[in-house]
Coordinates of C-alpha atoms and ligand atoms in Angstrom, one line a residue:
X1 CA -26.3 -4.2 -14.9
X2 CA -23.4 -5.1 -16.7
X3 CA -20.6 -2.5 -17.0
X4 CA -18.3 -2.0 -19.8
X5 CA -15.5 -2.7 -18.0
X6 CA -16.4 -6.0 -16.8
X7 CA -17.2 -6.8 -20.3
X8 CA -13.9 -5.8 -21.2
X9 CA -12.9 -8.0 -18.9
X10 CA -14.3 -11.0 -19.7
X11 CA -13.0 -10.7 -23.1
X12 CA -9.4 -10.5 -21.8
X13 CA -9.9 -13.7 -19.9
X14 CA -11.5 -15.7 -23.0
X15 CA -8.8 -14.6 -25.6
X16 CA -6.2 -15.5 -23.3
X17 CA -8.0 -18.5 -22.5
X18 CA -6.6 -19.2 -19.1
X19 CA -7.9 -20.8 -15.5
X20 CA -8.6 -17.5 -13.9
X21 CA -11.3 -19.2 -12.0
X22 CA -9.9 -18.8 -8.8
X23 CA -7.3 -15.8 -9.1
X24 CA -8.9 -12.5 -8.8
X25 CA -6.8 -10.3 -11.1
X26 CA -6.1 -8.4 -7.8
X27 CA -4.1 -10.9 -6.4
X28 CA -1.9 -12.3 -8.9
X29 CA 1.2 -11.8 -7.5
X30 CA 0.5 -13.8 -4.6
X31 CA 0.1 -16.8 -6.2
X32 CA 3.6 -17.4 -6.5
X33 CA 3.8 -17.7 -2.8
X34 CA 1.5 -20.3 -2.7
X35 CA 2.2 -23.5 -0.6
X36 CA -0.2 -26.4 -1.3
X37 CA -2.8 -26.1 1.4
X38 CA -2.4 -29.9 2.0
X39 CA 0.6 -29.5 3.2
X40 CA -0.2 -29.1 6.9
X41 CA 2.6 -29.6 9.5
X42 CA -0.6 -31.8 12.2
X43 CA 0.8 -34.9 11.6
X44 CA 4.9 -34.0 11.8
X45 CA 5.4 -36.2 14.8
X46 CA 4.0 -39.2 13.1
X47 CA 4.5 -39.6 9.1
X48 CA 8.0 -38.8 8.6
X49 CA 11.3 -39.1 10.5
X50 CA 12.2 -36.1 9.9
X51 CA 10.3 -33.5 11.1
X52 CA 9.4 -32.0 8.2
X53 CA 6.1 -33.3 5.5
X54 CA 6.2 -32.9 1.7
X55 CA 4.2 -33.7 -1.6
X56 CA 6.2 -34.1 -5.1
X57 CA 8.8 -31.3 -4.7
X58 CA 6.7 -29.0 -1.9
X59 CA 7.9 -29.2 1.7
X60 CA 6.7 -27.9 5.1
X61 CA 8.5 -27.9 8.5
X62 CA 6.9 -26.5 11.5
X63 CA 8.2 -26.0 14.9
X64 CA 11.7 -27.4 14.5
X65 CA 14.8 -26.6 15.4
X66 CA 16.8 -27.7 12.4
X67 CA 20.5 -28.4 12.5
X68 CA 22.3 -27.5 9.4
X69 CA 19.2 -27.3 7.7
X70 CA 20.0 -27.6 3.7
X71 CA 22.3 -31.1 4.7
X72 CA 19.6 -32.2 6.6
X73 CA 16.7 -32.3 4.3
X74 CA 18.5 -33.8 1.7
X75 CA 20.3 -36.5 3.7
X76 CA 17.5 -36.8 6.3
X77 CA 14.3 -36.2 5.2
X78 CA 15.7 -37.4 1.5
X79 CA 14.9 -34.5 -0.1
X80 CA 16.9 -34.3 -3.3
X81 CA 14.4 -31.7 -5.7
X82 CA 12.7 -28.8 -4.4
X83 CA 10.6 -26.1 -6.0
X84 CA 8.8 -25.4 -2.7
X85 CA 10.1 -25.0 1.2
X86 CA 8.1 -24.0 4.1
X87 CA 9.7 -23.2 7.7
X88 CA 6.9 -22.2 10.0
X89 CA 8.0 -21.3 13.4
X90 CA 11.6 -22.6 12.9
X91 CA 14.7 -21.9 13.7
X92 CA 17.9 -22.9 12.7
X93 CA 20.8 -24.0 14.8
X94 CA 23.4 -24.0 12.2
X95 CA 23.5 -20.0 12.9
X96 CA 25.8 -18.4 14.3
X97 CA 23.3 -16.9 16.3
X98 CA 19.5 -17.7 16.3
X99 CA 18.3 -14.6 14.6
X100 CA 20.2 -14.1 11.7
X101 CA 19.5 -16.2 8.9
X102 CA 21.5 -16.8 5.9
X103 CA 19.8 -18.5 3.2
X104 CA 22.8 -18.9 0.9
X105 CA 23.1 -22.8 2.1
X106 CA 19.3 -23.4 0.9
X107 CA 19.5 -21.7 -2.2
X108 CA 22.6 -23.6 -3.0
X109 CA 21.2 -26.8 -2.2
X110 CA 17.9 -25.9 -4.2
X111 CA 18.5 -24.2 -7.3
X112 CA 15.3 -24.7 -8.6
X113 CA 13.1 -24.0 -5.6
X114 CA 10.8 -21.2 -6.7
X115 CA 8.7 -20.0 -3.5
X116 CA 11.1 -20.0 0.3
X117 CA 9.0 -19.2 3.4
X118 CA 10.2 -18.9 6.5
X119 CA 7.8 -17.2 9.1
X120 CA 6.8 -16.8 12.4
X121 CA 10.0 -17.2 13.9
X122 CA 12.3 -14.9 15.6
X123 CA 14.8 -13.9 13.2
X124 CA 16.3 -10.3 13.3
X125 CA 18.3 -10.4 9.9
X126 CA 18.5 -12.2 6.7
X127 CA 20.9 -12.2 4.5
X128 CA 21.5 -14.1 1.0
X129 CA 25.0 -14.3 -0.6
X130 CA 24.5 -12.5 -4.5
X131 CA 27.0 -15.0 -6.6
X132 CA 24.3 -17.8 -4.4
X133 CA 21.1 -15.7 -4.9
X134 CA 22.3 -15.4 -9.2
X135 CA 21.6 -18.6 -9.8
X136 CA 18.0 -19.3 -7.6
X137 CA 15.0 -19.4 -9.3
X138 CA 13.0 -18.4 -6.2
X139 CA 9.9 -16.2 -7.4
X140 CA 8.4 -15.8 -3.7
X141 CA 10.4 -15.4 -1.0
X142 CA 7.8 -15.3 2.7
X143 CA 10.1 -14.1 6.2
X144 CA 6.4 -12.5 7.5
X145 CA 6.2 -13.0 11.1
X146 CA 9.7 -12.4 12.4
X147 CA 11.7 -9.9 13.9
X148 CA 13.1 -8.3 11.2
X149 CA 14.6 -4.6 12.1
X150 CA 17.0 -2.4 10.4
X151 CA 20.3 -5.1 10.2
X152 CA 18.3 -6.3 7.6
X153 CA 19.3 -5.1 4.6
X154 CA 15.9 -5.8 2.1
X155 CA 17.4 -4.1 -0.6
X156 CA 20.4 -5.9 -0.8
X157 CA 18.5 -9.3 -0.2
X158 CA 16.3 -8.4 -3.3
X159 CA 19.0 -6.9 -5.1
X160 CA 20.9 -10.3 -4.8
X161 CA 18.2 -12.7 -6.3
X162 CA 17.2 -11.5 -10.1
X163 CA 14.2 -13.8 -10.2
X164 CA 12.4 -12.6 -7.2
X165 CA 9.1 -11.3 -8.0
X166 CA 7.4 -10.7 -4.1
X167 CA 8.8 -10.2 -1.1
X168 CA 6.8 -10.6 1.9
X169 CA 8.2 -8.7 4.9
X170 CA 5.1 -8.2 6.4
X171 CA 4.3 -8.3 10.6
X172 CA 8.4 -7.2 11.3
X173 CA 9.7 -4.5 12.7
X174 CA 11.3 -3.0 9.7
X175 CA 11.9 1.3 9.9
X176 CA 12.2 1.5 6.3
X177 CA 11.0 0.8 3.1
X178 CA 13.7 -0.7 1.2
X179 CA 15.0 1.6 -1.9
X180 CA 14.5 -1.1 -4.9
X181 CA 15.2 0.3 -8.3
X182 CA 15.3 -1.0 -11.6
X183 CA 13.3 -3.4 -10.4
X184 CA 9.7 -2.8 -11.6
X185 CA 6.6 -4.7 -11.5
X186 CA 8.6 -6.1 -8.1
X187 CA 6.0 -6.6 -5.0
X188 CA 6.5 -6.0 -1.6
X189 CA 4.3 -6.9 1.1
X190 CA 5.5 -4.9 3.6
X191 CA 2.2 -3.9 6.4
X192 CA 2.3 -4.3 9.9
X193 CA 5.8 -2.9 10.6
X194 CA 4.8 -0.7 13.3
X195 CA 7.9 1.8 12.6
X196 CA 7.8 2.2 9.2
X197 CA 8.9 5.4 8.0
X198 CA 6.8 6.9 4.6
X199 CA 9.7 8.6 3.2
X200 CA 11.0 7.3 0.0
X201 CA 7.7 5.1 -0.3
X202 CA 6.1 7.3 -3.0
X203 CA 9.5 7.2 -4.6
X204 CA 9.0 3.5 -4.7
X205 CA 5.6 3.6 -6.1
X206 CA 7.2 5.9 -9.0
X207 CA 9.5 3.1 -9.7
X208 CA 6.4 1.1 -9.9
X209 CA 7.0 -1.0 -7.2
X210 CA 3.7 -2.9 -6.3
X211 CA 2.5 -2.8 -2.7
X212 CA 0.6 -5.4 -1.8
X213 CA -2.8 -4.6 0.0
X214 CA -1.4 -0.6 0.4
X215 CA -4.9 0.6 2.4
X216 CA -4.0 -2.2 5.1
X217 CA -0.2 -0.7 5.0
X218 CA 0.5 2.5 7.3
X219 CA 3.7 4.1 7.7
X220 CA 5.1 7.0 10.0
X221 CA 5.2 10.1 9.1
X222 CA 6.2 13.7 11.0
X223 CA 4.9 16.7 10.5
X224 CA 4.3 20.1 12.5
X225 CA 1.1 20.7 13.7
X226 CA 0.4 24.6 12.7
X227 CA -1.7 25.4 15.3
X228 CA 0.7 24.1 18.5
X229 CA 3.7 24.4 16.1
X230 CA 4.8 21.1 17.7
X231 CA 6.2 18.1 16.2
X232 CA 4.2 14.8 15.8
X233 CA 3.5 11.5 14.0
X234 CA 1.0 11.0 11.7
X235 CA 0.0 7.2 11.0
X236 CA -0.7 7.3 6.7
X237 CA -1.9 4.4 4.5
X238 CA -0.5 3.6 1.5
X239 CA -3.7 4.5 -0.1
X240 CA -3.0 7.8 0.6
X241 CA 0.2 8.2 -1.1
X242 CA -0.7 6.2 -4.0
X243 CA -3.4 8.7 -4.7
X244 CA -1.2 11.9 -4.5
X245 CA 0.5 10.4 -7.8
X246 CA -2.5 10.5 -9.5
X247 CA -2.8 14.2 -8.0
X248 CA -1.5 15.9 -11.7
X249 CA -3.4 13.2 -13.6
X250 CA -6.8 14.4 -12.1
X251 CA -6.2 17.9 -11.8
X252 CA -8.9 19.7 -13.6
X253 CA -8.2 21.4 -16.9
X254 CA -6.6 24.4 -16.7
X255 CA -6.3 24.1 -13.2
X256 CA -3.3 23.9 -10.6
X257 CA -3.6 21.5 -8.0
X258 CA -1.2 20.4 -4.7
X259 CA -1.0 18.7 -1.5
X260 CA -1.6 21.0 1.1
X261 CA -1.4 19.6 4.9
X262 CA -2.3 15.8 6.4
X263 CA -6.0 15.6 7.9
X264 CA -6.7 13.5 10.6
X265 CA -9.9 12.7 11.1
X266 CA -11.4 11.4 14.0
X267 CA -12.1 7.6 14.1
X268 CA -14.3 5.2 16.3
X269 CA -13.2 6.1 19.8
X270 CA -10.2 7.8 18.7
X271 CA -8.3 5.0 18.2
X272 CA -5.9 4.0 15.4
X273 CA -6.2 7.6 13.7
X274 CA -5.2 7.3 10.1
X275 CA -4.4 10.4 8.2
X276 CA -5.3 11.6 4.8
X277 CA -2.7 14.1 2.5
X278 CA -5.5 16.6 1.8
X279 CA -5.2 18.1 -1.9
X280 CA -5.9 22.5 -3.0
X281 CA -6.7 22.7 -6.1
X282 CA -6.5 26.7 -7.6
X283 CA -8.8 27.5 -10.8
X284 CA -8.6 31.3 -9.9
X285 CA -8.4 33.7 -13.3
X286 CA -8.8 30.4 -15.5
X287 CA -12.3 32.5 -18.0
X288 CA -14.3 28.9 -16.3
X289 CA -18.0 29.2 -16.6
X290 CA -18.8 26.3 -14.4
X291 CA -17.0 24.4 -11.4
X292 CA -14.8 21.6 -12.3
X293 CA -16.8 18.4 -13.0
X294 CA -13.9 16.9 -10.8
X295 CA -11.3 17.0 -8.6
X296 CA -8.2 14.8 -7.4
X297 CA -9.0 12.4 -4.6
X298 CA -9.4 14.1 -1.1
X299 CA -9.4 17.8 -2.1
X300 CA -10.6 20.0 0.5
X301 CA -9.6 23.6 -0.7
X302 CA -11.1 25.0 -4.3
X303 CA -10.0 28.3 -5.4
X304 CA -12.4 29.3 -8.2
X305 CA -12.3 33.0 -8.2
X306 CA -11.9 35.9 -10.8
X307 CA -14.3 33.0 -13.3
X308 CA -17.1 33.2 -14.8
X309 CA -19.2 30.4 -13.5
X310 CA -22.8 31.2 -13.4
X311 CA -23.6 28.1 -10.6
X312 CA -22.3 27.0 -7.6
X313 CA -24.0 24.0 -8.5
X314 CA -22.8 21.2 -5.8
X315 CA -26.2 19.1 -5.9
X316 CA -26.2 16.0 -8.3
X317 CA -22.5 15.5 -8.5
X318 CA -21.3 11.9 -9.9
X319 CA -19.7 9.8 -6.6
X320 CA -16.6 9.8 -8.1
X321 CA -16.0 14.0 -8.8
X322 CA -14.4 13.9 -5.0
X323 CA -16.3 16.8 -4.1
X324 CA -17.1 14.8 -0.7
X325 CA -14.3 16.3 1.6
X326 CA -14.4 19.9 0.3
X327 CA -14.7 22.3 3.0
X328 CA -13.4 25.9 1.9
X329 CA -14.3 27.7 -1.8
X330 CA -13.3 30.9 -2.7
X331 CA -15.7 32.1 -5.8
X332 CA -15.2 35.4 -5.4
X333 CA -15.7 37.3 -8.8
X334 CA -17.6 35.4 -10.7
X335 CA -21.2 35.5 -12.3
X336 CA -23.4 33.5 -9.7
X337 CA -26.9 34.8 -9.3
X338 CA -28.3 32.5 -6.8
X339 CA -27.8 30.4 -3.9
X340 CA -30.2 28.1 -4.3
X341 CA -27.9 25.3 -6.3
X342 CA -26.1 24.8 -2.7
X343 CA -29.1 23.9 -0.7
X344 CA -29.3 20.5 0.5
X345 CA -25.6 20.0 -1.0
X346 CA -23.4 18.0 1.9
X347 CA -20.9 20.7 1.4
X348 CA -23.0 23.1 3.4
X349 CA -23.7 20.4 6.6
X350 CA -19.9 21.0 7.2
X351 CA -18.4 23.5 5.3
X352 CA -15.1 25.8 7.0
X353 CA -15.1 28.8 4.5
X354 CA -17.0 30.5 1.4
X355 CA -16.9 33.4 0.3
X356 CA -18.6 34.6 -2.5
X357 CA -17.5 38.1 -2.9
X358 CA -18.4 39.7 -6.4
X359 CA -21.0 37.7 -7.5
X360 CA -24.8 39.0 -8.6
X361 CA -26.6 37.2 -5.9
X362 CA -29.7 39.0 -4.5
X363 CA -31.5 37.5 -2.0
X364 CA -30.5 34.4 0.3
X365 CA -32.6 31.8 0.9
X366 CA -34.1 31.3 4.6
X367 CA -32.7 27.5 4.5
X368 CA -29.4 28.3 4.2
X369 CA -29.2 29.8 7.9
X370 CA -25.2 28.8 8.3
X371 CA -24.3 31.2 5.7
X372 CA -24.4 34.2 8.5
X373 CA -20.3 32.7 9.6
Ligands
LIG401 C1 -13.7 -23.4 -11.7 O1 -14.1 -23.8 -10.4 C2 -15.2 -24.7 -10.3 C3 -15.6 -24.9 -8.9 O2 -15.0 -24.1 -8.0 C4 -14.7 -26.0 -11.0 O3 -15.8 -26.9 -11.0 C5 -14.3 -25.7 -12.4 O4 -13.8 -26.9 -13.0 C6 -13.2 -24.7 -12.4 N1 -12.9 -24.3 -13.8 C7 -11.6 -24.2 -14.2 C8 -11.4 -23.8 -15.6 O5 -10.6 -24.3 -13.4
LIG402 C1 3.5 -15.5 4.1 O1 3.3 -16.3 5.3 C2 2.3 -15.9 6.2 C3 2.4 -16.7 7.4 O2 2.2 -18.0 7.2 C4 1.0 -15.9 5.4 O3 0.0 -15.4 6.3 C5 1.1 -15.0 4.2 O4 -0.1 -15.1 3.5 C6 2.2 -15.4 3.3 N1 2.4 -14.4 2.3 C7 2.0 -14.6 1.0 C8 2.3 -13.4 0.1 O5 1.5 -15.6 0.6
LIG403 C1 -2.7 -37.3 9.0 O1 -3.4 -38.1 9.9 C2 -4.7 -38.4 9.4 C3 -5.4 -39.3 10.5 O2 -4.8 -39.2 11.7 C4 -4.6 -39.2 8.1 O3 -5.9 -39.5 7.6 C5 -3.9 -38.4 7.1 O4 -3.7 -39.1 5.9 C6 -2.5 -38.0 7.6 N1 -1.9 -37.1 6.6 C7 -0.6 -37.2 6.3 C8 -0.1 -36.2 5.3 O5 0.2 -38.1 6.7
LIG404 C1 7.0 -21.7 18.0 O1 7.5 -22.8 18.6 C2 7.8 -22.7 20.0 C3 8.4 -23.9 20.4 O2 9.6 -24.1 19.7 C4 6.4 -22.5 20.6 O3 6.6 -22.3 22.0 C5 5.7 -21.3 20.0 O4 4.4 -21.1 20.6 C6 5.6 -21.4 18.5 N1 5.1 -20.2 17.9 C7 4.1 -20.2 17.0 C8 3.7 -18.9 16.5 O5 3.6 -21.2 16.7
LIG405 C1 25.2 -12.6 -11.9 O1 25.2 -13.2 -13.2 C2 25.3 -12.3 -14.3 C3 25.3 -13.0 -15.6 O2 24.3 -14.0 -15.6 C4 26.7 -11.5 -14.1 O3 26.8 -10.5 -15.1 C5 26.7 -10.9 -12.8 O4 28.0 -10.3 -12.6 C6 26.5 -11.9 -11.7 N1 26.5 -11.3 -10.4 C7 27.1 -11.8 -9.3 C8 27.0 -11.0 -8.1 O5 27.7 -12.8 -9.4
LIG406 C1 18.7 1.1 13.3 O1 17.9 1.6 14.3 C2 18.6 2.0 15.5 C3 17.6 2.3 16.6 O2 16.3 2.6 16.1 C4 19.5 3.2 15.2 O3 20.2 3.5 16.3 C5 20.4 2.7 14.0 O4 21.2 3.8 13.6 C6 19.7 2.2 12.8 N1 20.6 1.7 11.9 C7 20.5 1.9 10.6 C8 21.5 1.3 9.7 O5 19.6 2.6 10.1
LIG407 C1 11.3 -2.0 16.8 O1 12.0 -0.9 16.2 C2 11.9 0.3 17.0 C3 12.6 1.4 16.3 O2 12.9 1.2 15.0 C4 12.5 0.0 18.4 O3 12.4 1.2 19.2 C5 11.8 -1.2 19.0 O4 12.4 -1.5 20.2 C6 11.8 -2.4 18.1 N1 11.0 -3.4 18.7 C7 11.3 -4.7 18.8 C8 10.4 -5.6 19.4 O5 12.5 -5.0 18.4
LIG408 C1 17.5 4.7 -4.4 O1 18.6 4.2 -5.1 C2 18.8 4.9 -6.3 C3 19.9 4.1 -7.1 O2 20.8 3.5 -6.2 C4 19.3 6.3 -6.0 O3 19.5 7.0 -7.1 C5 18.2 7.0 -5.2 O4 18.6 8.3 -4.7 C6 17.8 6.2 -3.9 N1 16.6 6.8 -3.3 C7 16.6 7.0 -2.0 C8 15.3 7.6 -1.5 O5 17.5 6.8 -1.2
LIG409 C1 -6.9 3.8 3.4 O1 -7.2 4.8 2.5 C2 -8.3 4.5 1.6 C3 -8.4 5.7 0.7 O2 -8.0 6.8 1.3 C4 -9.5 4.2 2.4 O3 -10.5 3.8 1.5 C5 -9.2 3.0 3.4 O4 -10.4 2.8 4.2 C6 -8.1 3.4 4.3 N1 -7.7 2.2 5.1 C7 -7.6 2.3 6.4 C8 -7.2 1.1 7.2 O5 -7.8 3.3 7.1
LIG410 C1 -4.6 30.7 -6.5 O1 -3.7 31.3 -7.4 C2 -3.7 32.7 -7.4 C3 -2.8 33.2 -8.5 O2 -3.1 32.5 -9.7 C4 -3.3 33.2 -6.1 O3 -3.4 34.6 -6.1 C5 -4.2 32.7 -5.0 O4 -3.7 33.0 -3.7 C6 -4.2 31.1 -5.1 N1 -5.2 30.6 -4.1 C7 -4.9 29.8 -3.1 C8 -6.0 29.4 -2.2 O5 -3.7 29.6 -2.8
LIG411 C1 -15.6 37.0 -17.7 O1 -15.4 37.8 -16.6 C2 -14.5 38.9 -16.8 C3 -14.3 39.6 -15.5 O2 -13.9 38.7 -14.5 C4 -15.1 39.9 -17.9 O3 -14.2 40.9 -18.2 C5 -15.4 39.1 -19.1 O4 -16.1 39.8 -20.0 C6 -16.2 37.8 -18.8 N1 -16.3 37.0 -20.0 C7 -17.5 36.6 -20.4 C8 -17.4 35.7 -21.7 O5 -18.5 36.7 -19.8

């Protein structure tokens, strides 16, 4: 079946009449950083002298040690227009030391490269002089696969070249997410920095800053475990945070709703935990006469007392009322009669808390034997 929305779709893409065929709408903003796949770095010891391969203005150089590298590929390797420049697994002796990496020269040389890679190599810090970084057209700019840490200054790197639209930092060992503002509709790749700090990322995503592929991006956060009141970190996926901006915008009507405390839950053998912020949501003394039709993603505490809801109907729910994690209602003081709406609901396979206080129930059916708790 067709949906309306792919329909909608569909129409967007024939109006603007463009060659969406192999862009998923998705992925967009990578498709600045692509590199021509033909460009493959097998046959570097052979075609070229200098080390490096390159079709019309795209160029790739792979396991090199390059020796004032912006001089070099446009005196060696003849090089004189750019719009594309791959280093893979390069490093550059011109440095004052092998793991800092000043692109300044490049962007000099190449004012109108648009996409600058440099990955898998070993570099610590990048930096990028601004009156340089003003006048480069680079879109993409790829330093995945390196060593960044905190020397690097990200913001300060963006901040430095206006017409940068992605940032790949992805696979360093960055602590933070960089504080970009006035930059919206910017993209940062920033996964797989196994020390990455969550605060200020929510802050980010309120400046709408795009991260790319945010359920494959955790980040560190601490919090104090009640129960040991003991400190620990708690691994959270960008998912996660994106969703508690949308906490206000799915509230039911009338209602109040708020994160409440992180949830781990247990994963295949324990391993590579990731935590969820769980969401309360508090309809008490609101006149409702039936539950909410839905609630904000990942709620697991509903307040519905002092109501008048006649049902505790939690069978038939659409997938998407994010009733799934719910474990603890309050409904005291309201009108419900029967129980029987809850059998066979997934709430009751794993429910914490109910109570029902107030209500006109009379008799309990046999099926629903965990009530006795
Ligand atoms: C879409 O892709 C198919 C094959 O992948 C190709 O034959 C066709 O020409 C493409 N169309 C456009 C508009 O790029
Ligand atoms: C950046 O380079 C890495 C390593 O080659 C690659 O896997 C990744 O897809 C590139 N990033 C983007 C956004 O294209
Ligand atoms: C690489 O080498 C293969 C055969 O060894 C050849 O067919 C191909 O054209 C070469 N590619 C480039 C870019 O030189
Ligand atoms: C990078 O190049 C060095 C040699 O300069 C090599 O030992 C290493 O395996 C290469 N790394 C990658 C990721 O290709
Ligand atoms: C960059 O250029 C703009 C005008 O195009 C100018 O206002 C700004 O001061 C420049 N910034 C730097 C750091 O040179
Ligand atoms: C960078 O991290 C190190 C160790 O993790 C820390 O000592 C240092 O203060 C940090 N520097 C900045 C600028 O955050
Ligand atoms: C990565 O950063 C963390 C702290 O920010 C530091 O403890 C660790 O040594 C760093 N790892 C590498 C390989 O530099
Ligand atoms: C980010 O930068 C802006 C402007 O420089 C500043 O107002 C804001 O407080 C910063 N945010 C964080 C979390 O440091
Ligand atoms: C990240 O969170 C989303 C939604 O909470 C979930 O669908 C996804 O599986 C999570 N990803 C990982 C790697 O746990
Ligand atoms: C819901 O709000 C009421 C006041 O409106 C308060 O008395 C009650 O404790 C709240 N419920 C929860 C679970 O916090
Ligand atoms: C709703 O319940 C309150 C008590 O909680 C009661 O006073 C009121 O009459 C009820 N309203 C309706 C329309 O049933």
């Amino acid at each position: 079946m067709i949906s309306l929305k792919s329909l909608g779709l569909v129409v967007i893409f024939l109006v603007a009449g463009c060659n969406c065929n192999s862009t998923s709408s998705d992925n967009n903003e990578l498709d600045v950083c692509e590199i021509d796949t033909e460009l493959t770095c097998k046959n570097l010891t052979r075609g070229t002298n200098c080390g490096c391969v390159s079709k019309g203005t795209k160029a790739k150089c792979c396991h090199f040690k390059l020796n004032l590298v912006a001089d070099y590929l446009y005196n060696n390797c003849g090089f004189n227009e750019l719009t594309a420049l791959y280093f893979f697994n390069c490093s550059s002796l011109s440095q004052p030391s092998i793991s800092q990496l000043d692109l300044s020269p490049i962007l000099k040389k190449y004012p109108n490269l648009q996409t600058l890679a440099f990955t898998n190599s070993d570099y610590n810090m990048i930096k990028v002089d601004p009156k340089v970084g003003n006048i480069s057209n680079v879109r993409c700019l790829n330093v995945s696969y390196n060593s960044l840490d905190n020397s690097t200054d990200v913001a300060n790197v963006i901040n430095s070249i206006p017409s940068l639209q992605l940032i790949d930092v992805s696979n360093n060992n960055l602590s933070h997410a960089p504080n970009i503002s006035g930059r919206s509709d910017f993209s940062l790749h920033i996964a797989n920095n196994e020390f990455l700090n969550c605060d200020g990322i929510k802050e980010q995503m309120l400046e709408n800053i795009k991260f790319v592929h945010p359920d494959q991006t955790l980040c560190r956060k601490f919090v104090t475990i009640t129960q040991w009141s003991k400190e620990d970190t708690v691994s959270l996926n960008l998912s996660s945070i994106a969703s508690t901006i949308m906490i206000h915008k799915q509230c039911p009507p009338k209602c109040s709703c708020s994160e409440s405390r992180i949830v781990t839950e247990k994963g295949e053998n324990n391993q590579n935990q990731v935590s969820n912020i769980a969401v309360a949501v508090n309809c008490s003394y609101r006149h409702l006469t039936k539950m909410p039709e839905s609630l904000p993603t990942y709620t697991t505490t509903l307040d519905v007392s002092h109501n008048n809801i006649t049902s505790l109907n939690l069978n038939g729910l659409k997938p998407d009322s994010n009733y799934d994690k719910l474990n603890y209602i309050n409904a005291n003081y309201n009108e419900i009669k029967t129980l029987q709406t809850l059998e066979g609901s997934e709430f009751l396979k794993a429910f914490e808390y109910l109570s029902l206080k107030g209500n006109q129930i009379s008799k309990v059916s046999k099926s629903i034997p965990s009530l006795g708790h």
